[in-house]
Short mmCIF file of C-alpha atoms in Angstrom, two decimals:
data_model
loop_
_atom_site.label_atom_id
_atom_site.label_comp_id
_atom_site.label_asym_id
_atom_site.label_seq_id
_atom_site.Cartn_x
_atom_site.Cartn_y
_atom_site.Cartn_z
CA UNK A 5 41.32 42.48 -55.92
CA UNK A 6 42.84 39.65 -53.75
CA UNK A 7 42.43 41.96 -50.52
CA UNK A 8 38.51 42.01 -51.20
CA UNK A 9 38.52 37.93 -51.70
CA UNK A 10 40.53 37.77 -48.39
CA UNK A 11 38.04 39.55 -46.62
CA UNK A 12 35.07 37.80 -48.00
CA UNK A 13 36.70 34.59 -47.26
CA UNK A 14 37.45 35.54 -43.67
CA UNK A 15 33.75 36.76 -43.27
CA UNK A 16 32.52 33.48 -44.57
CA UNK A 17 34.87 31.69 -42.23
CA UNK A 18 33.34 33.89 -39.30
CA UNK A 19 29.71 33.02 -40.15
CA UNK A 20 30.55 29.56 -40.60
CA UNK A 21 31.96 29.49 -36.98
CA UNK A 22 29.13 31.40 -35.56
CA UNK A 23 26.88 28.82 -37.10
CA UNK A 24 28.89 25.91 -35.69
CA UNK A 25 28.93 27.83 -31.99
CA UNK A 26 25.12 28.25 -32.26
CA UNK A 27 24.67 24.69 -33.49
CA UNK A 28 26.80 23.39 -30.34
CA UNK A 29 24.91 25.79 -28.04
CA UNK A 30 21.46 24.48 -29.09
CA UNK A 31 22.60 20.73 -29.20
CA UNK A 32 24.28 20.83 -25.97
CA UNK A 33 23.48 23.83 -23.85
CA UNK A 34 19.87 24.19 -24.47
CA UNK A 35 19.25 20.54 -25.46
CA UNK A 36 17.22 19.71 -22.37
CA UNK A 37 15.01 23.01 -22.68
CA UNK A 38 13.84 21.94 -25.95
CA UNK A 39 13.44 18.38 -24.73
CA UNK A 40 11.29 19.33 -21.96
CA UNK A 41 9.35 21.97 -23.97
CA UNK A 42 5.53 20.98 -23.97
CA UNK A 43 5.47 22.29 -27.47
CA UNK A 44 8.12 19.53 -28.48
CA UNK A 45 6.03 16.12 -29.15
CA UNK A 46 9.03 14.21 -30.17
CA UNK A 47 9.60 12.97 -26.80
CA UNK A 48 5.54 11.84 -26.53
CA UNK A 49 5.88 10.47 -29.96
CA UNK A 50 8.93 8.31 -29.14
CA UNK A 51 7.46 7.43 -25.92
CA UNK A 52 4.25 6.01 -27.17
CA UNK A 53 5.92 4.76 -30.35
CA UNK A 54 6.54 1.23 -28.94
CA UNK A 55 4.13 -1.17 -26.85
CA UNK A 56 4.73 -0.45 -23.11
CA UNK A 57 6.38 -3.29 -20.90
CA UNK A 58 3.94 -5.18 -18.90
CA UNK A 59 2.92 -5.63 -15.15
CA UNK A 60 3.07 -9.36 -14.29
CA UNK A 61 1.00 -11.56 -11.67
CA UNK A 62 2.06 -15.06 -11.59
CA UNK A 63 4.02 -14.70 -14.60
CA UNK A 64 0.79 -13.52 -16.63
CA UNK A 65 0.52 -9.85 -17.83
CA UNK A 66 -2.27 -7.63 -16.06
CA UNK A 67 -1.50 -5.12 -18.69
CA UNK A 68 -1.17 -4.88 -22.29
CA UNK A 69 -0.97 -2.12 -25.28
CA UNK A 70 -3.24 -1.19 -28.25
CA UNK A 71 -2.04 0.07 -31.53
CA UNK A 72 -4.47 3.23 -32.04
CA UNK A 73 -3.05 4.02 -35.46
CA UNK A 74 -2.64 7.48 -34.14
CA UNK A 75 0.52 9.68 -33.87
CA UNK A 76 0.68 8.71 -30.14
CA UNK A 77 0.55 5.13 -31.47
CA UNK A 78 0.26 2.74 -28.37
CA UNK A 79 -2.39 3.10 -25.60
CA UNK A 80 -2.40 1.20 -22.37
CA UNK A 81 -4.73 -1.76 -21.86
CA UNK A 82 -6.07 -3.56 -18.56
CA UNK A 83 -7.73 -6.71 -19.25
CA UNK A 84 -8.91 -6.97 -15.36
CA UNK A 85 -8.48 -3.34 -14.68
CA UNK A 86 -10.69 -2.75 -11.70
CA UNK A 87 -9.18 -6.05 -9.78
CA UNK A 88 -5.45 -4.65 -10.33
CA UNK A 89 -6.23 -0.88 -10.51
CA UNK A 90 -4.61 -0.27 -6.89
CA UNK A 91 -1.46 -1.89 -8.00
CA UNK A 92 -1.33 -1.20 -11.38
CA UNK A 93 -2.55 2.60 -11.46
CA UNK A 94 -2.81 3.91 -14.80
CA UNK A 95 -0.73 5.14 -17.62
CA UNK A 96 -2.34 7.94 -19.46
CA UNK A 97 -1.35 10.04 -22.35
CA UNK A 98 -3.03 12.96 -20.96
CA UNK A 99 -2.83 12.69 -17.28
CA UNK A 100 0.57 10.66 -16.52
CA UNK A 101 1.07 7.73 -14.35
CA UNK A 102 0.15 6.43 -10.96
CA UNK A 103 1.06 3.59 -8.68
CA UNK A 104 3.04 0.70 -10.21
CA UNK A 105 2.87 2.52 -13.69
CA UNK A 106 4.69 5.58 -12.05
CA UNK A 107 7.28 4.17 -9.81
CA UNK A 108 8.55 1.58 -12.53
CA UNK A 109 7.91 4.05 -15.53
CA UNK A 110 11.78 4.06 -16.57
CA UNK A 111 11.51 0.13 -16.85
CA UNK A 112 8.14 -0.08 -18.72
CA UNK A 113 8.63 2.97 -20.96
CA UNK A 114 12.01 1.55 -21.91
CA UNK A 115 13.80 4.71 -20.88
CA UNK A 116 15.74 2.90 -17.77
CA UNK A 117 19.49 2.70 -19.09
CA UNK A 118 19.59 -0.61 -17.35
CA UNK A 119 17.60 -1.91 -20.28
CA UNK A 120 20.27 -1.22 -22.83
CA UNK A 121 22.84 -3.96 -23.33
CA UNK A 122 25.39 -1.01 -23.91
CA UNK A 123 24.13 1.78 -21.93
CA UNK A 124 26.90 4.15 -23.23
CA UNK A 125 26.22 3.33 -26.94
CA UNK A 126 22.51 3.58 -26.22
CA UNK A 127 22.92 7.14 -24.82
CA UNK A 128 24.99 8.23 -28.04
CA UNK A 129 22.71 6.97 -30.41
CA UNK A 130 19.64 8.08 -28.49
CA UNK A 131 18.20 4.43 -29.22
CA UNK A 132 14.90 3.48 -27.81
CA UNK A 133 14.85 0.06 -26.09
CA UNK A 134 11.60 -2.01 -25.77
CA UNK A 135 9.64 -1.67 -22.63
CA UNK A 136 10.72 -4.09 -19.86
CA UNK A 137 8.68 -6.09 -17.55
CA UNK A 138 7.68 -5.71 -13.98
CA UNK A 139 7.16 -8.87 -11.86
CA UNK A 140 5.07 -8.38 -8.65
CA UNK A 141 4.94 -10.36 -5.63
CA UNK A 142 0.85 -10.71 -5.72
CA UNK A 143 -0.90 -13.94 -5.59
CA UNK A 144 -3.49 -13.96 -8.04
CA UNK A 145 -5.79 -16.28 -6.14
CA UNK A 146 -5.46 -14.18 -2.77
CA UNK A 147 -6.14 -10.88 -5.06
CA UNK A 148 -9.23 -12.38 -6.61
CA UNK A 149 -10.73 -13.74 -3.20
CA UNK A 150 -10.30 -10.25 -1.85
CA UNK A 151 -12.01 -8.60 -4.67
CA UNK A 152 -14.96 -11.21 -4.39
CA UNK A 153 -15.06 -10.69 -0.78
CA UNK A 154 -15.64 -7.01 -0.77
CA UNK A 155 -18.02 -7.02 -3.68
CA UNK A 156 -19.98 -3.92 -3.81
CA UNK A 157 -18.78 -2.79 -0.26
CA UNK A 158 -16.51 -0.03 0.30
CA UNK A 159 -13.33 -1.02 1.81
CA UNK A 160 -9.90 -2.57 1.41
CA UNK A 161 -7.88 -5.60 1.66
CA UNK A 162 -4.03 -5.94 2.23
CA UNK A 163 -2.30 -9.36 2.67
CA UNK A 164 1.69 -10.04 3.16
CA UNK A 165 3.89 -12.92 3.45
CA UNK A 166 5.20 -12.46 7.29
CA UNK A 167 8.38 -14.17 6.74
CA UNK A 168 9.21 -11.87 3.87
CA UNK A 169 7.26 -8.69 3.62
CA UNK A 170 6.10 -9.75 0.04
CA UNK A 171 2.48 -8.31 -0.74
CA UNK A 172 0.27 -10.91 -1.56
CA UNK A 173 -3.16 -9.09 -2.28
CA UNK A 174 -3.82 -5.40 -2.37
CA UNK A 175 -7.39 -4.43 -3.22
CA UNK A 176 -9.41 -1.24 -2.70
CA UNK A 177 -13.42 -1.09 -3.59
CA UNK A 178 -15.17 0.75 -5.34
CA UNK A 179 -12.79 0.48 -7.97
CA UNK A 180 -12.52 1.72 -11.46
CA UNK A 181 -11.06 0.51 -15.03
CA UNK A 182 -7.65 2.35 -15.94
CA UNK A 183 -8.11 1.75 -19.44
CA UNK A 184 -10.48 4.52 -19.36
CA UNK A 185 -7.63 6.96 -19.28
CA UNK A 186 -5.43 5.54 -21.27
CA UNK A 187 -5.74 7.97 -24.74
CA UNK A 188 -6.02 11.50 -25.14
CA UNK A 189 -9.60 11.81 -26.73
CA UNK A 190 -12.79 13.70 -25.49
CA UNK A 191 -13.57 10.21 -24.12
CA UNK A 192 -10.59 10.34 -21.70
CA UNK A 193 -11.13 13.71 -20.39
CA UNK A 194 -14.99 12.88 -19.96
CA UNK A 195 -13.88 9.89 -17.93
CA UNK A 196 -11.32 11.98 -15.94
CA UNK A 197 -13.95 14.31 -14.81
CA UNK A 198 -16.61 11.75 -13.99
CA UNK A 199 -14.21 9.53 -11.91
CA UNK A 200 -12.72 12.60 -9.57
CA UNK A 201 -16.32 13.81 -9.15
CA UNK A 202 -17.48 10.28 -7.86
CA UNK A 203 -18.17 10.69 -4.41
CA UNK A 204 -17.34 6.95 -3.78
CA UNK A 205 -13.88 8.02 -4.92
CA UNK A 206 -13.02 5.29 -6.96
CA UNK A 207 -9.47 5.83 -7.92
CA UNK A 208 -8.56 6.22 -3.96
CA UNK A 209 -6.47 3.47 -3.11
CA UNK A 210 -7.84 2.81 0.34
CA UNK A 211 -5.64 -0.19 0.93
CA UNK A 212 -2.54 2.11 1.31
CA UNK A 213 -3.40 5.77 0.84
CA UNK A 214 -6.61 5.83 3.30
CA UNK A 215 -6.03 5.97 6.88
CA UNK A 216 -8.99 4.77 9.12
CA UNK A 217 -9.35 4.74 12.99
CA UNK A 218 -8.26 1.21 13.62
CA UNK A 219 -10.40 0.51 16.81
CA UNK A 220 -10.10 -2.42 18.65
CA UNK A 221 -7.44 -4.17 16.02
CA UNK A 222 -4.98 -1.42 17.50
CA UNK A 223 -5.46 -3.55 20.77
CA UNK A 224 -2.61 -6.10 19.48
CA UNK A 225 -0.01 -3.13 19.75
CA UNK A 226 -1.40 -2.31 23.15
CA UNK A 227 -0.84 -5.90 24.29
CA UNK A 228 2.45 -6.42 23.08
CA UNK A 229 3.54 -3.13 24.80
CA UNK A 230 2.01 -4.13 28.30
CA UNK A 231 3.85 -7.60 27.65
CA UNK A 232 7.20 -5.99 26.60
CA UNK A 233 7.02 -3.30 29.50
CA UNK A 234 6.23 -5.89 31.87
CA UNK A 235 2.93 -4.50 32.81
CA UNK A 236 1.46 -7.78 32.31
CA UNK A 237 3.28 -11.07 33.11
CA UNK A 238 0.50 -13.44 33.47
CA UNK A 239 -2.09 -13.71 30.56
CA UNK A 240 -4.74 -14.94 33.05
CA UNK A 241 -4.09 -12.99 36.21
CA UNK A 242 -6.98 -10.24 36.90
CA UNK A 243 -5.96 -6.87 35.39
CA UNK A 244 -7.54 -4.85 38.47
CA UNK A 245 -9.66 -2.70 35.57
CA UNK A 246 -12.88 -1.03 36.96
CA UNK A 247 -16.12 -1.22 34.41
CA UNK A 248 -16.80 1.63 33.54
CA UNK A 249 -13.35 3.00 33.42
CA UNK A 250 -13.10 6.88 34.22
CA UNK A 251 -10.64 8.36 31.94
CA UNK A 252 -7.73 10.06 33.91
CA UNK A 253 -8.49 13.89 34.77
CA UNK A 254 -11.73 13.73 33.46
CA UNK A 255 -15.54 12.70 34.39
CA UNK A 256 -15.87 10.55 31.42
CA UNK A 257 -16.76 7.12 31.90
CA UNK A 258 -15.68 4.45 29.17
CA UNK A 259 -17.61 1.37 28.91
CA UNK A 260 -17.86 -2.09 27.14
CA UNK A 261 -20.21 -3.50 24.50
CA UNK A 262 -20.74 -6.46 26.68
CA UNK A 263 -20.24 -7.54 30.25
CA UNK A 264 -17.67 -9.49 31.99
CA UNK A 265 -14.84 -6.81 31.41
CA UNK A 266 -14.24 -5.79 35.30
CA UNK A 267 -10.94 -6.97 36.27
CA UNK A 268 -10.67 -9.16 33.30
CA UNK A 269 -7.57 -10.95 32.35
CA UNK A 270 -5.47 -9.93 29.44
CA UNK A 271 -6.56 -13.42 27.62
CA UNK A 272 -10.19 -12.67 28.03
CA UNK A 273 -9.92 -9.03 27.62
CA UNK A 274 -8.45 -9.66 24.20
CA UNK A 275 -10.88 -12.31 23.13
CA UNK A 276 -13.91 -10.06 23.76
CA UNK A 277 -12.33 -6.96 23.11
CA UNK A 278 -12.77 -5.01 26.35
CA UNK A 279 -12.25 -1.25 25.99
CA UNK A 280 -11.80 -0.51 29.66
CA UNK A 281 -9.09 -3.13 30.20
CA UNK A 282 -6.94 -1.62 27.18
CA UNK A 283 -7.46 1.87 27.95
CA UNK A 284 -5.89 1.33 31.37
CA UNK A 285 -3.42 -0.78 29.96
CA UNK A 286 -2.17 2.10 27.76
CA UNK A 287 -2.25 4.47 30.64
CA UNK A 288 -0.08 2.05 32.76
CA UNK A 289 2.24 1.41 30.03
CA UNK A 290 2.84 4.99 29.62
CA UNK A 291 2.95 7.41 26.55
CA UNK A 292 6.69 6.70 25.99
CA UNK A 293 6.45 3.07 25.80
CA UNK A 294 3.33 2.94 23.89
CA UNK A 295 4.96 5.23 21.49
CA UNK A 296 7.86 3.15 20.85
CA UNK A 297 6.18 -0.04 20.48
CA UNK A 298 3.77 1.72 17.91
CA UNK A 299 6.47 3.23 15.90
CA UNK A 300 8.24 -0.06 15.74
CA UNK A 301 5.63 -1.42 14.14
CA UNK A 302 5.72 1.37 11.56
CA UNK A 303 3.45 4.14 12.81
CA UNK A 304 4.52 7.33 11.99
CA UNK A 305 6.44 6.37 9.54
CA UNK A 306 6.52 8.92 6.70
CA UNK A 307 8.96 7.00 4.22
CA UNK A 308 7.48 3.85 3.54
CA UNK A 309 7.58 2.80 -0.27
CA UNK A 310 6.06 -0.48 -1.78
CA UNK A 311 7.66 1.17 -4.04
CA UNK A 312 5.04 3.75 -4.40
CA UNK A 313 4.33 5.77 -1.41
CA UNK A 314 1.92 4.87 1.24
CA UNK A 315 0.12 7.42 3.52
CA UNK A 316 1.54 7.47 6.95
CA UNK A 317 -0.21 5.78 9.90
CA UNK A 318 -0.20 7.69 12.89
CA UNK A 319 0.09 7.46 16.87
CA UNK A 320 -0.30 10.65 18.66
CA UNK A 321 3.16 11.40 20.66
CA UNK A 322 1.59 14.63 22.63
CA UNK A 323 -1.12 13.16 24.75
CA UNK A 324 -2.52 13.57 28.09
CA UNK A 325 -3.46 10.29 29.75
CA UNK A 326 -7.11 10.64 28.98
CA UNK A 327 -6.14 10.88 25.36
CA UNK A 328 -3.35 8.05 25.73
CA UNK A 329 -6.42 5.83 26.92
CA UNK A 330 -8.58 6.74 23.87
CA UNK A 331 -5.39 6.00 21.43
CA UNK A 332 -4.62 2.69 23.13
CA UNK A 333 -7.96 1.17 22.06
CA UNK A 334 -7.63 2.70 18.64
CA UNK A 335 -9.50 5.85 18.81
CA UNK A 336 -8.69 9.49 19.52
CA UNK A 337 -6.05 10.64 16.79
CA UNK A 338 -4.78 6.98 16.10
CA UNK A 339 -4.99 6.27 12.31
CA UNK A 340 -3.80 3.38 10.24
CA UNK A 341 -4.01 1.87 6.61
CA UNK A 342 -5.07 -1.42 6.06
CA UNK A 343 -1.44 -2.11 4.85
CA UNK A 344 -0.15 -0.85 8.14
CA UNK A 345 -2.25 -3.26 10.14
CA UNK A 346 -1.25 -6.15 7.86
CA UNK A 347 2.24 -5.23 8.70
CA UNK A 348 1.05 -5.65 12.75
CA UNK A 349 -0.31 -8.79 12.14
CA UNK A 350 2.61 -10.20 10.12
CA UNK A 351 5.04 -8.96 12.72
CA UNK A 352 3.29 -11.05 15.52
CA UNK A 353 2.97 -14.12 13.10
CA UNK A 354 6.89 -13.90 12.38
CA UNK A 355 8.03 -14.04 16.17
CA UNK A 356 8.10 -10.22 16.54
CA UNK A 357 10.19 -9.32 13.16
CA UNK A 358 8.64 -6.55 11.08
CA UNK A 359 9.76 -6.89 7.26
CA UNK A 360 9.11 -3.94 5.14
CA UNK A 361 6.50 -4.82 2.58
CA UNK A 362 7.12 -4.43 -0.95
CA UNK A 363 5.24 -5.27 -4.06
CA UNK A 364 7.93 -5.51 -7.13
CA UNK A 365 9.97 -8.94 -7.00
CA UNK A 366 11.92 -8.02 -9.68
CA UNK A 367 12.07 -6.06 -13.04
CA UNK A 368 13.25 -7.64 -16.52
CA UNK A 369 14.02 -7.03 -19.86
CA UNK A 370 11.59 -8.07 -22.48
CA UNK A 371 13.71 -10.97 -23.30
CA UNK A 372 13.50 -12.32 -19.62
CA UNK A 373 16.78 -11.36 -18.18
CA UNK A 374 16.50 -9.80 -14.74
CA UNK A 375 17.70 -6.19 -14.54
CA UNK A 376 17.12 -5.35 -10.63
CA UNK A 377 15.69 -7.42 -7.91
CA UNK A 378 13.10 -5.98 -5.56
CA UNK A 379 13.15 -7.13 -1.76
CA UNK A 380 12.51 -5.75 1.40
CA UNK A 381 14.55 -3.10 3.64
CA UNK A 382 15.98 -3.83 7.29
CA UNK A 383 14.19 -6.12 9.53
CA UNK A 384 13.18 -4.42 12.77
CA UNK A 385 12.45 -6.42 16.26
CA UNK A 386 9.22 -5.00 17.05
CA UNK A 387 8.73 -7.24 20.29
CA UNK A 388 10.73 -9.80 22.15
CA UNK A 389 10.19 -13.08 20.72
CA UNK A 390 8.59 -14.30 24.13
CA UNK A 391 6.05 -11.71 23.59
CA UNK A 392 5.26 -12.42 20.30
CA UNK A 393 4.47 -16.11 21.11
CA UNK A 394 2.03 -15.04 23.91
CA UNK A 395 0.66 -12.50 21.09
CA UNK A 396 0.12 -15.34 18.71
CA UNK A 397 -1.71 -17.27 21.64
CA UNK A 398 -4.01 -14.35 22.29
CA UNK A 399 -4.94 -13.90 18.50
CA UNK A 400 -5.55 -17.75 18.30
CA UNK A 401 -7.97 -17.70 21.17
CA UNK A 402 -9.81 -15.11 19.55
CA UNK A 403 -10.32 -17.15 16.44
CA UNK A 404 -11.10 -20.44 18.31
CA UNK A 405 -13.48 -18.97 21.14
CA UNK A 406 -13.45 -15.30 20.92
CA UNK A 407 -15.09 -12.71 18.55
CA UNK A 408 -13.34 -14.15 15.15
CA UNK A 409 -15.00 -17.59 15.03
CA UNK A 410 -15.92 -16.74 11.31
CA UNK A 411 -12.23 -16.84 10.42
CA UNK A 412 -11.51 -20.38 11.56
CA UNK A 413 -9.92 -22.73 8.85
CA UNK A 414 -10.13 -26.27 8.99
CA UNK A 415 -6.52 -27.92 8.96
CA UNK A 416 -4.96 -24.63 9.74
CA UNK A 417 -4.16 -22.51 13.11
CA UNK A 418 -5.56 -18.72 12.54
CA UNK A 419 -5.01 -15.78 14.64
CA UNK A 420 -6.90 -12.77 14.67
CA UNK A 421 -8.47 -9.62 16.11
CA UNK A 422 -11.59 -8.10 15.24
CA UNK A 423 -12.22 -4.26 15.32
CA UNK A 424 -15.27 -1.90 15.19
CA UNK A 425 -13.99 1.67 14.69
CA UNK A 426 -16.37 4.36 15.61
CA UNK A 427 -15.85 7.54 13.76
CA UNK A 428 -17.79 10.61 12.67
CA UNK A 429 -19.40 13.73 14.76
CA UNK A 430 -20.43 11.94 17.75
CA UNK A 431 -19.81 8.77 16.44
CA UNK A 432 -22.71 9.09 14.30
CA UNK A 433 -20.98 7.36 11.46
CA UNK A 434 -21.41 3.86 10.29
CA UNK A 435 -18.80 2.11 12.33
CA UNK A 436 -15.86 0.68 10.14
CA UNK A 437 -15.47 -3.13 10.63
CA UNK A 438 -12.12 -4.24 10.82
CA UNK A 439 -10.18 -7.76 10.99
CA UNK A 440 -6.46 -8.39 11.27
CA UNK A 441 -5.10 -11.93 11.21
CA UNK A 442 -2.58 -14.66 10.04
CA UNK A 443 -2.62 -18.33 9.11
CA UNK A 444 -0.44 -21.16 9.10
CA UNK A 445 -1.36 -24.47 7.46
CA UNK A 446 -0.91 -27.44 9.91
CA UNK A 447 1.80 -29.03 7.63
CA UNK A 448 3.68 -25.58 7.37
CA UNK A 449 6.76 -24.67 9.27
CA UNK A 450 5.77 -21.03 9.67
CA UNK A 451 2.47 -18.79 9.03
CA UNK A 452 2.30 -18.04 5.18
CA UNK A 453 -0.06 -15.10 5.24
CA UNK A 454 -1.21 -11.99 7.32
CA UNK A 455 -4.28 -10.28 6.30
CA UNK A 456 -6.26 -7.05 7.07
CA UNK A 457 -9.80 -6.16 5.95
CA UNK A 458 -11.78 -2.95 6.47
CA UNK A 459 -15.25 -2.61 5.57
CA UNK A 460 -16.46 0.98 5.51
CA UNK A 461 -20.20 0.61 4.76
CA UNK A 462 -21.05 -2.91 6.37
CA UNK A 463 -24.40 -4.16 4.86
CA UNK A 464 -25.80 -4.41 8.48
CA UNK A 465 -27.78 -2.61 11.38
CA UNK A 466 -25.40 -0.18 13.13
CA UNK A 467 -25.65 -2.14 16.35
CA UNK A 468 -24.70 -5.53 14.52
CA UNK A 469 -21.82 -4.25 12.59
CA UNK A 470 -18.51 -5.94 13.84
CA UNK A 471 -15.14 -7.09 12.46
CA UNK A 472 -16.04 -10.57 13.31
CA UNK A 473 -19.11 -10.63 11.36
CA UNK A 474 -18.43 -8.42 8.07
CA UNK A 475 -14.57 -8.26 7.97
CA UNK A 476 -13.21 -12.07 9.01
CA UNK A 477 -15.07 -14.07 6.38
CA UNK A 478 -13.41 -11.85 3.58
CA UNK A 479 -10.12 -12.42 5.68
CA UNK A 480 -10.80 -16.13 5.72
CA UNK A 481 -11.39 -16.39 1.84
CA UNK A 482 -7.90 -14.71 1.49
CA UNK A 483 -6.07 -17.00 3.87
CA UNK A 484 -7.55 -19.77 2.31
CA UNK A 485 -6.60 -18.81 -1.05
CA UNK A 486 -2.97 -18.42 -0.12
CA UNK A 487 -2.65 -21.49 1.68
CA UNK A 488 -4.23 -23.40 -1.30
CA UNK A 489 -7.25 -24.85 0.51
#
């Protein structure tokens, strides 16, 4: 009898051991697979079981959380949704996250280990931390001025603090209310279909994700390249530039909108945006030096994060002389985001230094302690300080007596460059109106803001559309907001 008892005891022990092994296998080896299984709702329930952390502008939340009373308890709210949508993006229970909601999801959702006072204990106990907050670099008044300025027009505004790279405004219109996508019901799926099917593309962040031909605003880059290369040594000397200018190796003749561009000096050509002068300058500088200068400004950089990704601006590196001439006036394959052109203006304003732009000042726990600080990456010397001084002089002349007088601000020095970029089949599309600028109050020691505005569908007759007429007043309003005027 004892033999059967011993066998039964051994069998029970073996079964118990097998159960323990299987439990360990499930909890350790297979745990991640079960956690990531779409059928497992525990992670989603935990994720939305606490209010999400907030995104702050000027110390004030521009996001919130609403108790829905459902299993996925808290939904995201956006009190000023369309105004900040290009910055916040959306946090949806159905469609995930975008922009800052995505880039800082770990902090906002409370899953970032840095939020835990005792990370090891937090991991062991699988505790859920309250979501932290993200403090942005945005200037609320500049953001509102940019949004009001664009109004119902399609376009974008990007503003940067030249000395640091802090992004002060980021606006894209038309916009949308991200709250429409927060929950998980039929209304959310309907809003998703409507927004994605809208031909105006309200969810497209035109400030950082849309590239445009920069037109004459790119002449800032070309002028800097010519000065640094020594092709131009005197701003007021004739440039030996014919009008019209025959593109090298072709029979195509490039002309100007106005008169007086033949052999114009760099100063006059910059003020009145002479295509012939800058096309020839680009050819004289050469493809290698033009490419080097453009890339120093940030063109062809596929790694830019602010912290979410920005579309790369491009300057074609494989061009013949005719194509180089067109590239040098912001046409052919040259493309730029509004953020990139704000970086160009900021580099001029800061003595030739390019500070990588950034949008997050710091992340903090719900109780206010700093978790991590933002800040720019390595600073690049885009042009010599002497060239930067002359570029600032040229940009100031544009606003004082050239095509950018609509950007002038009493009590401040303003530099700018207008642009009217052709596009479409046979240049048949309504031109894009550009304006790039920077401003320094008379009692400031350095420029405080660099702004780029692009208007896709300016409200004017095609022949009357210009950066000076449509985009410069918007830039002026943003600069005034930052300067406190």
